[in-house]
PDB file of C-alpha atoms in Angstrom:
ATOM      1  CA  UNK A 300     -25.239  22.314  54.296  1.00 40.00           C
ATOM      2  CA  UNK A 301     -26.954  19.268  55.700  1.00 41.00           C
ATOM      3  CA  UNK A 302     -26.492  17.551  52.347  1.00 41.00           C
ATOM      4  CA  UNK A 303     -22.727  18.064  52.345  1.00 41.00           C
ATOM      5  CA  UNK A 304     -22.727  16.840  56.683  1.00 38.00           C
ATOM      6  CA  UNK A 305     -24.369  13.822  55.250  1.00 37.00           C
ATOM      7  CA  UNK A 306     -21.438  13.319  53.216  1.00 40.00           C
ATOM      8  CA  UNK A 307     -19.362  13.015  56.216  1.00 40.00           C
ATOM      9  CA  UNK A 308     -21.767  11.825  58.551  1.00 40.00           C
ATOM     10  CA  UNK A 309     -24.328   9.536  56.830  1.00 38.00           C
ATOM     11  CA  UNK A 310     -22.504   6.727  57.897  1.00 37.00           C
ATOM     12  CA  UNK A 311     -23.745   6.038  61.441  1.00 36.00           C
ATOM     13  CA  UNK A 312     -26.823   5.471  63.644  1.00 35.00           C
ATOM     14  CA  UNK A 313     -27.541   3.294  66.526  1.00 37.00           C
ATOM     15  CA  UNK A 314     -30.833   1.711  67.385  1.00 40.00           C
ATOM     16  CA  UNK A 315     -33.418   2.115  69.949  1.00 41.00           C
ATOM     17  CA  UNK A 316     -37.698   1.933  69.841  1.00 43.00           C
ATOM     18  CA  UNK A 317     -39.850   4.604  71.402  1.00 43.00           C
ATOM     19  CA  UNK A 318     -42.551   2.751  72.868  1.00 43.00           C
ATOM     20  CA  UNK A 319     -46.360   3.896  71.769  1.00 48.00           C
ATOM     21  CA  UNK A 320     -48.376   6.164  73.122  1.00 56.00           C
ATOM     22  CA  UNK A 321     -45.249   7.359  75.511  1.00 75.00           C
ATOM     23  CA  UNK A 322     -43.838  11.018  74.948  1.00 89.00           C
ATOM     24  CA  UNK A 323     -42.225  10.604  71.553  1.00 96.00           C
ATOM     25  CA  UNK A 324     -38.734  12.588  71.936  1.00 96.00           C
ATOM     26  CA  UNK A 325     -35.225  12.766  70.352  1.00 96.00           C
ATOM     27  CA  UNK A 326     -32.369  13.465  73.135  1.00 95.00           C
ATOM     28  CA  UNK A 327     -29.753  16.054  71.613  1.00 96.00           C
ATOM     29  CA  UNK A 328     -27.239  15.220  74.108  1.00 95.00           C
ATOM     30  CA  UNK A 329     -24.198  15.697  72.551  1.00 95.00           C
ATOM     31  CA  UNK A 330     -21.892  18.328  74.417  1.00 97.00           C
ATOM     32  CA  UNK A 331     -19.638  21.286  72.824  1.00 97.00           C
ATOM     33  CA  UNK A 332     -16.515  18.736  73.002  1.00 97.00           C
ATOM     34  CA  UNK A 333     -18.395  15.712  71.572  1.00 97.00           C
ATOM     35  CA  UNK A 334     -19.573  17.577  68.593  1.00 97.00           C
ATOM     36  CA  UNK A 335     -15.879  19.467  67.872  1.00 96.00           C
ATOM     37  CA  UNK A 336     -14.104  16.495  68.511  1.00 96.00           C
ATOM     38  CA  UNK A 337     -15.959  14.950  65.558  1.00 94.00           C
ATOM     39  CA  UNK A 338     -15.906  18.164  63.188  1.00 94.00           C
ATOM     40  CA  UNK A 339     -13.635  21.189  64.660  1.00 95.00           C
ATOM     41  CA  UNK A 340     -15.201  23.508  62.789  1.00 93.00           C
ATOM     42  CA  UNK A 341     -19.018  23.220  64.491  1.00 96.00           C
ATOM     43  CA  UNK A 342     -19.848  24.693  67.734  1.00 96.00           C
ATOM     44  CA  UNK A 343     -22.885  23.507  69.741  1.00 97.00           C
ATOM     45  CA  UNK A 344     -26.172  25.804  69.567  1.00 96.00           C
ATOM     46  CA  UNK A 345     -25.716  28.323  71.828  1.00 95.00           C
ATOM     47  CA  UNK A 346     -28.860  27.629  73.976  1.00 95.00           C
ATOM     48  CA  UNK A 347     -30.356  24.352  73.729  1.00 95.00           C
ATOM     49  CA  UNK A 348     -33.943  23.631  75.338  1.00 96.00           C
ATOM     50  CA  UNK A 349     -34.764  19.663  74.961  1.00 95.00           C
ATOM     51  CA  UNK A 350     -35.408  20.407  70.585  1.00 97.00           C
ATOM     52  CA  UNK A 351     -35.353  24.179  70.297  1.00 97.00           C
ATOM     53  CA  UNK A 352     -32.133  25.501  69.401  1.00 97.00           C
ATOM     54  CA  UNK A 353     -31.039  28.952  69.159  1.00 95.00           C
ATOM     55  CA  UNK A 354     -28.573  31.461  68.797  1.00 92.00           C
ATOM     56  CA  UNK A 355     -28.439  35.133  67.780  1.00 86.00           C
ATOM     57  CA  UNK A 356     -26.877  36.767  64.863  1.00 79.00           C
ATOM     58  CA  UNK A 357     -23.967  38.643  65.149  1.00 77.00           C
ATOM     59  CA  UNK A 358     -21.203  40.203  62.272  1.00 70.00           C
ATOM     60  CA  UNK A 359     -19.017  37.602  61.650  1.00 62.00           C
ATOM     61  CA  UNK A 360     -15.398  38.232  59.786  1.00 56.00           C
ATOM     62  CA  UNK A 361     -15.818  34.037  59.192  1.00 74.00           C
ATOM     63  CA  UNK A 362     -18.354  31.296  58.830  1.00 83.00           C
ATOM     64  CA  UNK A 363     -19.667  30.354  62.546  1.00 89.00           C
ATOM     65  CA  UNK A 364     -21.035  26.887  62.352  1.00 93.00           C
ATOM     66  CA  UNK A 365     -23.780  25.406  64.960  1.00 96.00           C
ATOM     67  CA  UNK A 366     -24.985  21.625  65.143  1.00 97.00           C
ATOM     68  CA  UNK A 367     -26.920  19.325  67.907  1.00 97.00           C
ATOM     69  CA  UNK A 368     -26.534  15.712  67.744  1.00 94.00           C
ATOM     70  CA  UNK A 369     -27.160  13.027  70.208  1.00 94.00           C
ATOM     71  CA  UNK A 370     -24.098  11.246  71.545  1.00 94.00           C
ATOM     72  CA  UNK A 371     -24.919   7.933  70.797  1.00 90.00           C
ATOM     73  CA  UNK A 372     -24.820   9.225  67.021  1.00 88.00           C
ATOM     74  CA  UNK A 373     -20.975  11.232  67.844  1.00 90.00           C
ATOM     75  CA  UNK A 374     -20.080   7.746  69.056  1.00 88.00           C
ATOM     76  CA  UNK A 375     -21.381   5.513  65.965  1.00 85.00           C
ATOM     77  CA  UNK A 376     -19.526   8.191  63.577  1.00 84.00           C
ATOM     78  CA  UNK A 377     -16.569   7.518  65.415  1.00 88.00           C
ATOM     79  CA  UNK A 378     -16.989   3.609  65.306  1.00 86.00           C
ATOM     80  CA  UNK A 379     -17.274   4.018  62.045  1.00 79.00           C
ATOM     81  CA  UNK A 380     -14.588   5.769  61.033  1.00 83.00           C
ATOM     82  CA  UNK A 381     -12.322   3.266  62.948  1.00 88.00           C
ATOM     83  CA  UNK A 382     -13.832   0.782  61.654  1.00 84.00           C
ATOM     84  CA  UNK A 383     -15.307  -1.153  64.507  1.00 89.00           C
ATOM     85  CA  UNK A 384     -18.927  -0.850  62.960  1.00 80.00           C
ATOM     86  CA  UNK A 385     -19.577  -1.227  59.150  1.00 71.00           C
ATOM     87  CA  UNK A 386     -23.207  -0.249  59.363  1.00 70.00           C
ATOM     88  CA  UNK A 387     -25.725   2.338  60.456  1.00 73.00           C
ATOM     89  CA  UNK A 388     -28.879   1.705  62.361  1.00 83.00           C
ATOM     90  CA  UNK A 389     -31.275   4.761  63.303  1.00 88.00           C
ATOM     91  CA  UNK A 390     -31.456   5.460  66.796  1.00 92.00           C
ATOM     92  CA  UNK A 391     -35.526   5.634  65.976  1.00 94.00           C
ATOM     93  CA  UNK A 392     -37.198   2.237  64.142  1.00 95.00           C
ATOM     94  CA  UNK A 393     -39.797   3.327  61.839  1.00 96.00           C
ATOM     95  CA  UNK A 394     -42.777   1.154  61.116  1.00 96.00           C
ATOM     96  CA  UNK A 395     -42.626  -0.885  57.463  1.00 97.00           C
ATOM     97  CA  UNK A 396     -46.050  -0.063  57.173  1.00 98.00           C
ATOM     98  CA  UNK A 397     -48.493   3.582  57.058  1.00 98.00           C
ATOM     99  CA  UNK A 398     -47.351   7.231  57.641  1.00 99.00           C
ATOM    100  CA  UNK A 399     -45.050   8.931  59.800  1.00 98.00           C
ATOM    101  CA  UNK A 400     -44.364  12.667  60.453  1.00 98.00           C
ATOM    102  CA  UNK A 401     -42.172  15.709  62.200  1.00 98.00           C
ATOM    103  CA  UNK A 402     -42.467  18.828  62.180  1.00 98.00           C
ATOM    104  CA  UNK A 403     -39.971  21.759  62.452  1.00 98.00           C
ATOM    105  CA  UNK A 404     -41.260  25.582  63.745  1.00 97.00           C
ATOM    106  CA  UNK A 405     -38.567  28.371  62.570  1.00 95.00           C
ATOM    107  CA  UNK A 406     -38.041  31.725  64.590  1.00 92.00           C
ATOM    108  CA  UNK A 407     -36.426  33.620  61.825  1.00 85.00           C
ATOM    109  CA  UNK A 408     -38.580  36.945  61.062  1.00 74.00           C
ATOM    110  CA  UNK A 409     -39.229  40.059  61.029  1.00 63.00           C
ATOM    111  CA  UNK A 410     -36.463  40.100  58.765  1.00 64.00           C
ATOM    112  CA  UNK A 411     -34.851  43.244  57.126  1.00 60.00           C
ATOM    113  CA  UNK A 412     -35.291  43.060  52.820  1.00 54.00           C
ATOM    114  CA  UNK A 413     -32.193  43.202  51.251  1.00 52.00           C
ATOM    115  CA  UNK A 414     -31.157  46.560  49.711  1.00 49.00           C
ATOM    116  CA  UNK A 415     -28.797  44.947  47.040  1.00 50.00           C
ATOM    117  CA  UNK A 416     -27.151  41.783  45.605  1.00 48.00           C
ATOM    118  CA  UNK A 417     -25.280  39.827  48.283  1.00 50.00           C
ATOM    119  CA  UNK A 418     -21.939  38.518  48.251  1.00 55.00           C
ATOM    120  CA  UNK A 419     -21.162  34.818  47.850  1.00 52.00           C
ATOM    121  CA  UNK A 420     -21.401  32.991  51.129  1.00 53.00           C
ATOM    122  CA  UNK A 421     -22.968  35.224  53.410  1.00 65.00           C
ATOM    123  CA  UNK A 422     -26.056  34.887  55.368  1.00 76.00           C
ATOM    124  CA  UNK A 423     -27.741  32.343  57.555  1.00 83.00           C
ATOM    125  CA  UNK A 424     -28.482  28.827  56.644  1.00 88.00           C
ATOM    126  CA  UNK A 425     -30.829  26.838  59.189  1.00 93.00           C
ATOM    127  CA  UNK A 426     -31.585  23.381  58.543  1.00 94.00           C
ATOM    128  CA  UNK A 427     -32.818  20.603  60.487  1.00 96.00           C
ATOM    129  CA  UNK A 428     -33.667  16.937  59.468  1.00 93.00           C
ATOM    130  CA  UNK A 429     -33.541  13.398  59.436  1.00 93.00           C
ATOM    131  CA  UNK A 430     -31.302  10.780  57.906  1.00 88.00           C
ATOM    132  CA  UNK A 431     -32.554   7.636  57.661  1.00 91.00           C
ATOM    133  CA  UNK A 432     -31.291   3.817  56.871  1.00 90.00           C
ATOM    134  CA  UNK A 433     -33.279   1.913  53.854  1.00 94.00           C
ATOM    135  CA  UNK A 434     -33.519  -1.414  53.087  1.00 93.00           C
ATOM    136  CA  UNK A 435     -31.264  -1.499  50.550  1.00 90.00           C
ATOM    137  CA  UNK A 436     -28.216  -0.280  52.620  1.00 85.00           C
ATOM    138  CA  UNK A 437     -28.258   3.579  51.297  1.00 88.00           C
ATOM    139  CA  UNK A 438     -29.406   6.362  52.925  1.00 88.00           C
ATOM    140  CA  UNK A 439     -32.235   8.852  52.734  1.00 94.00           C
ATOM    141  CA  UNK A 440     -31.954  12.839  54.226  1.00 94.00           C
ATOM    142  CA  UNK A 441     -35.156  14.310  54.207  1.00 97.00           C
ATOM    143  CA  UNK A 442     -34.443  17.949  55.389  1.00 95.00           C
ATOM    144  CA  UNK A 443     -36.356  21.400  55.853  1.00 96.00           C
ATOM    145  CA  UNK A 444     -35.653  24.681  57.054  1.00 94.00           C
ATOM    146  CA  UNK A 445     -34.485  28.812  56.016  1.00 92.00           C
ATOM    147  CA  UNK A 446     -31.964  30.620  54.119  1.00 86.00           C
ATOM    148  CA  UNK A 447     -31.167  33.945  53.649  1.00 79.00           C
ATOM    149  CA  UNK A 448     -29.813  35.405  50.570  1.00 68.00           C
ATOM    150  CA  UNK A 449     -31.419  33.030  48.049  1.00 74.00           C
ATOM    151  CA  UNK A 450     -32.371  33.097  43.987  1.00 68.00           C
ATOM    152  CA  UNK A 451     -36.060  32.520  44.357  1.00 64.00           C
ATOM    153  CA  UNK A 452     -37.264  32.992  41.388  1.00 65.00           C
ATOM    154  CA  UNK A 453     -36.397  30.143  38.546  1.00 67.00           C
ATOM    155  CA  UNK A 454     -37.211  32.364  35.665  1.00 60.00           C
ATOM    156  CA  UNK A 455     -34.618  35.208  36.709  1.00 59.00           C
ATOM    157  CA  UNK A 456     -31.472  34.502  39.174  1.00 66.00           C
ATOM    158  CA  UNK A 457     -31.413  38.217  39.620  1.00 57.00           C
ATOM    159  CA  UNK A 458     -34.307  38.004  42.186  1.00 62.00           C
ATOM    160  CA  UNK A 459     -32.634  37.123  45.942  1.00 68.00           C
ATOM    161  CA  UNK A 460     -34.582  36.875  48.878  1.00 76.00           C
ATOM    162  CA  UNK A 461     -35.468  34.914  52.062  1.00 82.00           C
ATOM    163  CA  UNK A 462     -36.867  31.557  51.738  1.00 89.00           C
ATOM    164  CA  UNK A 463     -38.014  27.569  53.019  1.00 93.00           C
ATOM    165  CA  UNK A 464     -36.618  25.276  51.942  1.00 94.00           C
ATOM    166  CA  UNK A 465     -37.439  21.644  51.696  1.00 96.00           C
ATOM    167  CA  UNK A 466     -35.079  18.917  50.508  1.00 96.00           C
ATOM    168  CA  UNK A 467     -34.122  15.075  50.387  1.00 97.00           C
ATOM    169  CA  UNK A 468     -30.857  13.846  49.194  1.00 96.00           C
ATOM    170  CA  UNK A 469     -31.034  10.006  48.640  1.00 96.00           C
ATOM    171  CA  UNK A 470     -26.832   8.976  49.191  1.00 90.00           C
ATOM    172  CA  UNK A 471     -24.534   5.775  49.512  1.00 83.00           C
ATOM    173  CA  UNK A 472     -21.442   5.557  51.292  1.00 74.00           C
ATOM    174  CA  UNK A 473     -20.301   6.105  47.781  1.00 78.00           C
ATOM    175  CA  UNK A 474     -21.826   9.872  47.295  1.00 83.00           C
ATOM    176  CA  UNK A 475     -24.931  11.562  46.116  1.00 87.00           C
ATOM    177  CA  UNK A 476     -27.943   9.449  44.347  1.00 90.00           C
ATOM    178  CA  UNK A 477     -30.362  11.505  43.600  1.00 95.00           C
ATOM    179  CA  UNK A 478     -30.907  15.387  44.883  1.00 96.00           C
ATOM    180  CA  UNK A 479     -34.188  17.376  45.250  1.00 96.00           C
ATOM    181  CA  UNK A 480     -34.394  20.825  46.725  1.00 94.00           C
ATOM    182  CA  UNK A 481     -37.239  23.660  46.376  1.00 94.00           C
ATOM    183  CA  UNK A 482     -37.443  27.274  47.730  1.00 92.00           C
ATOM    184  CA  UNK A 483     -40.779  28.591  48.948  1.00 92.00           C
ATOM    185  CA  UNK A 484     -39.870  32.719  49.120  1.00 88.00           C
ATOM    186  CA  UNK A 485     -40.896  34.364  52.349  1.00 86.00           C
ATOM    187  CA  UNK A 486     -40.464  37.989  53.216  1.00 75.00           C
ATOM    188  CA  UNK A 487     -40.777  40.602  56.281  1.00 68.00           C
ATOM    189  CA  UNK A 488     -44.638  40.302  56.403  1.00 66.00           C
ATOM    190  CA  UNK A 489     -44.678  36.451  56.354  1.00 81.00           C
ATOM    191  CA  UNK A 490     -45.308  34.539  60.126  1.00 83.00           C
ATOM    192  CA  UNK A 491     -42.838  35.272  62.708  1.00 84.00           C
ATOM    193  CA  UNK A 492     -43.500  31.317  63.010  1.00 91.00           C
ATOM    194  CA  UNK A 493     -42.772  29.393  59.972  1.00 95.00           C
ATOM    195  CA  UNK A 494     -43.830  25.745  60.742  1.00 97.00           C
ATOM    196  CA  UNK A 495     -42.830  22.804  58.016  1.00 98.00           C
ATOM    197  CA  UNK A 496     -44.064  19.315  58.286  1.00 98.00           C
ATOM    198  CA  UNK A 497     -42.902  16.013  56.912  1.00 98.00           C
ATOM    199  CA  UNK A 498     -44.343  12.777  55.956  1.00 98.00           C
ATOM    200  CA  UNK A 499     -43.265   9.947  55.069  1.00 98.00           C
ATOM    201  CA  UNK A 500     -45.654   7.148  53.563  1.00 98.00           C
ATOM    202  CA  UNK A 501     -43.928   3.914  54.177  1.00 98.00           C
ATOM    203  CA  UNK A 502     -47.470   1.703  51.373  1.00 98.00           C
ATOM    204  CA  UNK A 503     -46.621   4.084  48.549  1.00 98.00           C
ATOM    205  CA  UNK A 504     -42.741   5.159  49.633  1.00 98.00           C
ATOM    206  CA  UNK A 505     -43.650   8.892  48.835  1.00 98.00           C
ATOM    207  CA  UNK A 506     -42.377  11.723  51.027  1.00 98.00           C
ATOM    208  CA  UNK A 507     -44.757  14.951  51.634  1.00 98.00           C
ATOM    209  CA  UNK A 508     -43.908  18.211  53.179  1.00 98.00           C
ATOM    210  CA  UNK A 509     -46.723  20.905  54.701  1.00 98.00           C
ATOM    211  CA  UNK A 510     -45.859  24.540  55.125  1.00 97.00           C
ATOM    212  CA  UNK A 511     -47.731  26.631  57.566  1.00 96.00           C
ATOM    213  CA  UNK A 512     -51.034  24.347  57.014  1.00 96.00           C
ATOM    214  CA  UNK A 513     -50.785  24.178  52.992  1.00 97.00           C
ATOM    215  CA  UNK A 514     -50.365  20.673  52.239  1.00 98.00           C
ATOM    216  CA  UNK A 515     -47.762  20.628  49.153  1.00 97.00           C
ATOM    217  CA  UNK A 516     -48.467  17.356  48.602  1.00 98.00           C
ATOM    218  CA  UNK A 517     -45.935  14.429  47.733  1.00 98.00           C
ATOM    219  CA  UNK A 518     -42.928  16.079  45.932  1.00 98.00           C
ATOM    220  CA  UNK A 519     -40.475  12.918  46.104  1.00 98.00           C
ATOM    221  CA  UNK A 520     -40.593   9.180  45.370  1.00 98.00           C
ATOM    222  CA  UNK A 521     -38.447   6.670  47.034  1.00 97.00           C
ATOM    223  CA  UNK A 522     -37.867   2.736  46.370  1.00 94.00           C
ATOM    224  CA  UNK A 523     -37.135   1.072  49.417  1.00 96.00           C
ATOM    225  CA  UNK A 524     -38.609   1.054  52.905  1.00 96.00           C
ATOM    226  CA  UNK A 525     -37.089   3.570  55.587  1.00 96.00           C
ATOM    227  CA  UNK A 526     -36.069   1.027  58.513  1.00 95.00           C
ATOM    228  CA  UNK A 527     -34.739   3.148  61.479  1.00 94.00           C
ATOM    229  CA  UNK A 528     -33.636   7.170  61.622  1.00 93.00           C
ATOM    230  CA  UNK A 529     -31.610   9.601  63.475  1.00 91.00           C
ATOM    231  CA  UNK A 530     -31.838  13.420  63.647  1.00 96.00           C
ATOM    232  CA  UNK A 531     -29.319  16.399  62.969  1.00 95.00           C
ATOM    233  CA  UNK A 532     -29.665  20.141  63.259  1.00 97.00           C
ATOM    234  CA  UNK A 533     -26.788  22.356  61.387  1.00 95.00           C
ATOM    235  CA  UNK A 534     -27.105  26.427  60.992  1.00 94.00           C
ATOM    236  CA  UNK A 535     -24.472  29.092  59.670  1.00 89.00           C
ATOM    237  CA  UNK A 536     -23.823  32.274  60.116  1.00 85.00           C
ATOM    238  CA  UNK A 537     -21.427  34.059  57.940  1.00 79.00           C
ATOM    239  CA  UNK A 538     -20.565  37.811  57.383  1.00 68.00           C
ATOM    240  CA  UNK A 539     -24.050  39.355  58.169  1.00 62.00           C
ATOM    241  CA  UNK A 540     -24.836  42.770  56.933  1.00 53.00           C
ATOM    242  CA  UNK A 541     -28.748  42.787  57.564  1.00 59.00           C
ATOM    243  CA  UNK A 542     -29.552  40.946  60.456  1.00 62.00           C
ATOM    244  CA  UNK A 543     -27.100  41.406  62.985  1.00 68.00           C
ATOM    245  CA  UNK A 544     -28.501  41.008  66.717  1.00 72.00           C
ATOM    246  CA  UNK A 545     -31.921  39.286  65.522  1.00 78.00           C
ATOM    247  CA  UNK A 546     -32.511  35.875  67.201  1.00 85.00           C
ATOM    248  CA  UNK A 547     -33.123  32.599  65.151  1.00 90.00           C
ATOM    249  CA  UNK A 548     -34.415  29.262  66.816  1.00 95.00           C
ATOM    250  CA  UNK A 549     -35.264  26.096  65.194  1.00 96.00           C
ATOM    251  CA  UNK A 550     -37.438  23.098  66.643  1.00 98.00           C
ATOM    252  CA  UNK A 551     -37.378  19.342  66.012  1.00 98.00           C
ATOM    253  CA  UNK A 552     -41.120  18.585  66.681  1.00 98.00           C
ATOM    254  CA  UNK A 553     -41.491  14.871  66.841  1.00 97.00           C
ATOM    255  CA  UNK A 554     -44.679  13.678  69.817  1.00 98.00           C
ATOM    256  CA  UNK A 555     -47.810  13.545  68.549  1.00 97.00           C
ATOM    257  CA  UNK A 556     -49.370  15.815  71.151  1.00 97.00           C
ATOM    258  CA  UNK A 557     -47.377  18.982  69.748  1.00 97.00           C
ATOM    259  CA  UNK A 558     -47.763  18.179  66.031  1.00 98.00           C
ATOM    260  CA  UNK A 559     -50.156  21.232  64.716  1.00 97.00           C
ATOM    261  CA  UNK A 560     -50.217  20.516  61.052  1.00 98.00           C
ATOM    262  CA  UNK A 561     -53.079  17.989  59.411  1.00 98.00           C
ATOM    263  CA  UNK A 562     -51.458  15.082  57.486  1.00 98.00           C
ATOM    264  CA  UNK A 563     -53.265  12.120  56.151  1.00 97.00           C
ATOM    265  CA  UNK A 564     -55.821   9.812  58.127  1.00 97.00           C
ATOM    266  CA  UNK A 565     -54.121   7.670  60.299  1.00 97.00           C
ATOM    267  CA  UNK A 566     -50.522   9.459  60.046  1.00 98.00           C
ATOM    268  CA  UNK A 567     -48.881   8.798  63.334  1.00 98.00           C
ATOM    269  CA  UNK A 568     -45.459  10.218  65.080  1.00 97.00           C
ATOM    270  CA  UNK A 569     -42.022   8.438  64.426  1.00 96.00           C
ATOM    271  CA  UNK A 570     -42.545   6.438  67.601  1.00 96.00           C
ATOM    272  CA  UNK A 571     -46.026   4.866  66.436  1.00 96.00           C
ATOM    273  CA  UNK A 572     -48.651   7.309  68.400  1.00 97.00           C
ATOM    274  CA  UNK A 573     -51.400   8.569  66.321  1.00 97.00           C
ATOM    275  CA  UNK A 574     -51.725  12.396  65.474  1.00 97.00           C
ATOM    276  CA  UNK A 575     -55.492  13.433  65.637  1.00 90.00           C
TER     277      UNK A 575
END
């Protein structure tokens, strides 16, 4: 879902620099009207504490769509589509040089195992990420986060379950790039806490993702620096059979101080404060 929102929205951002060693945040400040004046369809999260966003499952006869954006990025998509700006700039400038990382902690278990195939579109999608502005004038969306009701297993599409996932989707104003997604399976008796960090490494342009303190290394390769960076959460919730009345959250971890996961020597926050 995030990669078709970048469709519409990948075409905005607006620029300001978190000074170092300050609390490194991201304001989600966009109300219920900003965000459905922009796309009718999306409500805002139900509850919304500073990052964490939650909401709680419930049987849906239709898709129910959630998002938290700031305004300053409602406002730029706006501009945009009017045309009184023809660029995006990231509300966050990233450093040309080293490596940067967020992370994101999902509240999505215990869940119930599914008891048989499910229908098409059904389930609950929860992603959260960042899009960010390269040198070259396209775009980069690095996102991670949980869906139910997935094939995870490559060798047999037979086998559905509950899974992370990790993607980047590297887009013009034109369309889609390049595309890479991968599904890490995870069942009632995984964490209640799923936690999934990214890093970016601006020397070799390589992006990294950790889950739950296993390192999976670099799994993408990029060919321009990442200049600036803004941040979107989506979820959806459509037609639930299983999990009706369980409670999902997701978190956009991005100061240094709350950052759990070990990266790389010398990796520091997106607003230049170094993660020991």
């Amino acid at each position: 879902m995030l990669n078709t929102l970048l469709e519409k929205s990948a075409k905005v951002m607006s620029g300001a620099t978190c000074p170092t060693n300050h609390l490194c945040s991201y304001d989600f400040d966009a109300t219920a009207e900003d965000i459905s004046s922009l796309y009718p369809h999306y409500c805002k999260y139900p509850v919304v504490e500073g990052q964490k966003f939650s909401f709680k499952a419930q049987a849906n006869q239709e898709s129910v769509f959630f998002a938290a954006y700031s305004k300053a990025l409602i406002t730029q998509i706006k501009d945009l589509n009017n045309g009184v700006i023809q660029t995006l700039e990231g509300e966050k400038s990233i450093s040309p040089t080293g490596i940067v990382a967020f992370e994101n902690e999902l509240n999505v278990l215990p869940l119930r195992p599914l008891t048989n195939l499910p229908e098409a579109n059904t389930g609950i999608l929860i992603e959260s990420g960042v899009y960010g502005v390269l040198s070259d004038g396209t775009y980069l969306m690095i996102g991670c986060g949980f869906a139910t009701n997935q094939s995870i297993n490559e060798l047999d599409d037979t086998i559905w379950g509950n899974a992370i996932v990790v993607k980047v989707a590297h887009v013009s104003t034109s369309g889609t790039l390049d595309f890479f997604q991968k599904l890490y399976a995870i069942n009632e008796t995984s964490l209640e806490l799923q936690r999934i960090g990214i890093y970016i490494n601006q020397n070799t342009k390589q992006i990294g993702f950790v889950l739950n303190g296993v390192d999976l290394g670099y799994l993408y390769n990029f060919n321009n620096l990442l200049q600036s960076a803004f941040f979107v959460s989506t979820s959806m919730v459509s037609q639930l059979v299983n999990d009706i009345g369980s409670e999902f959250s997701t978190e956009v971890i991005t100061d240094h101080s709350r950052i759990k996961l070990e990266y790389p020597a010398g990796t520091t926050d997106i607003c230049g404060n170094l993660i020991l």
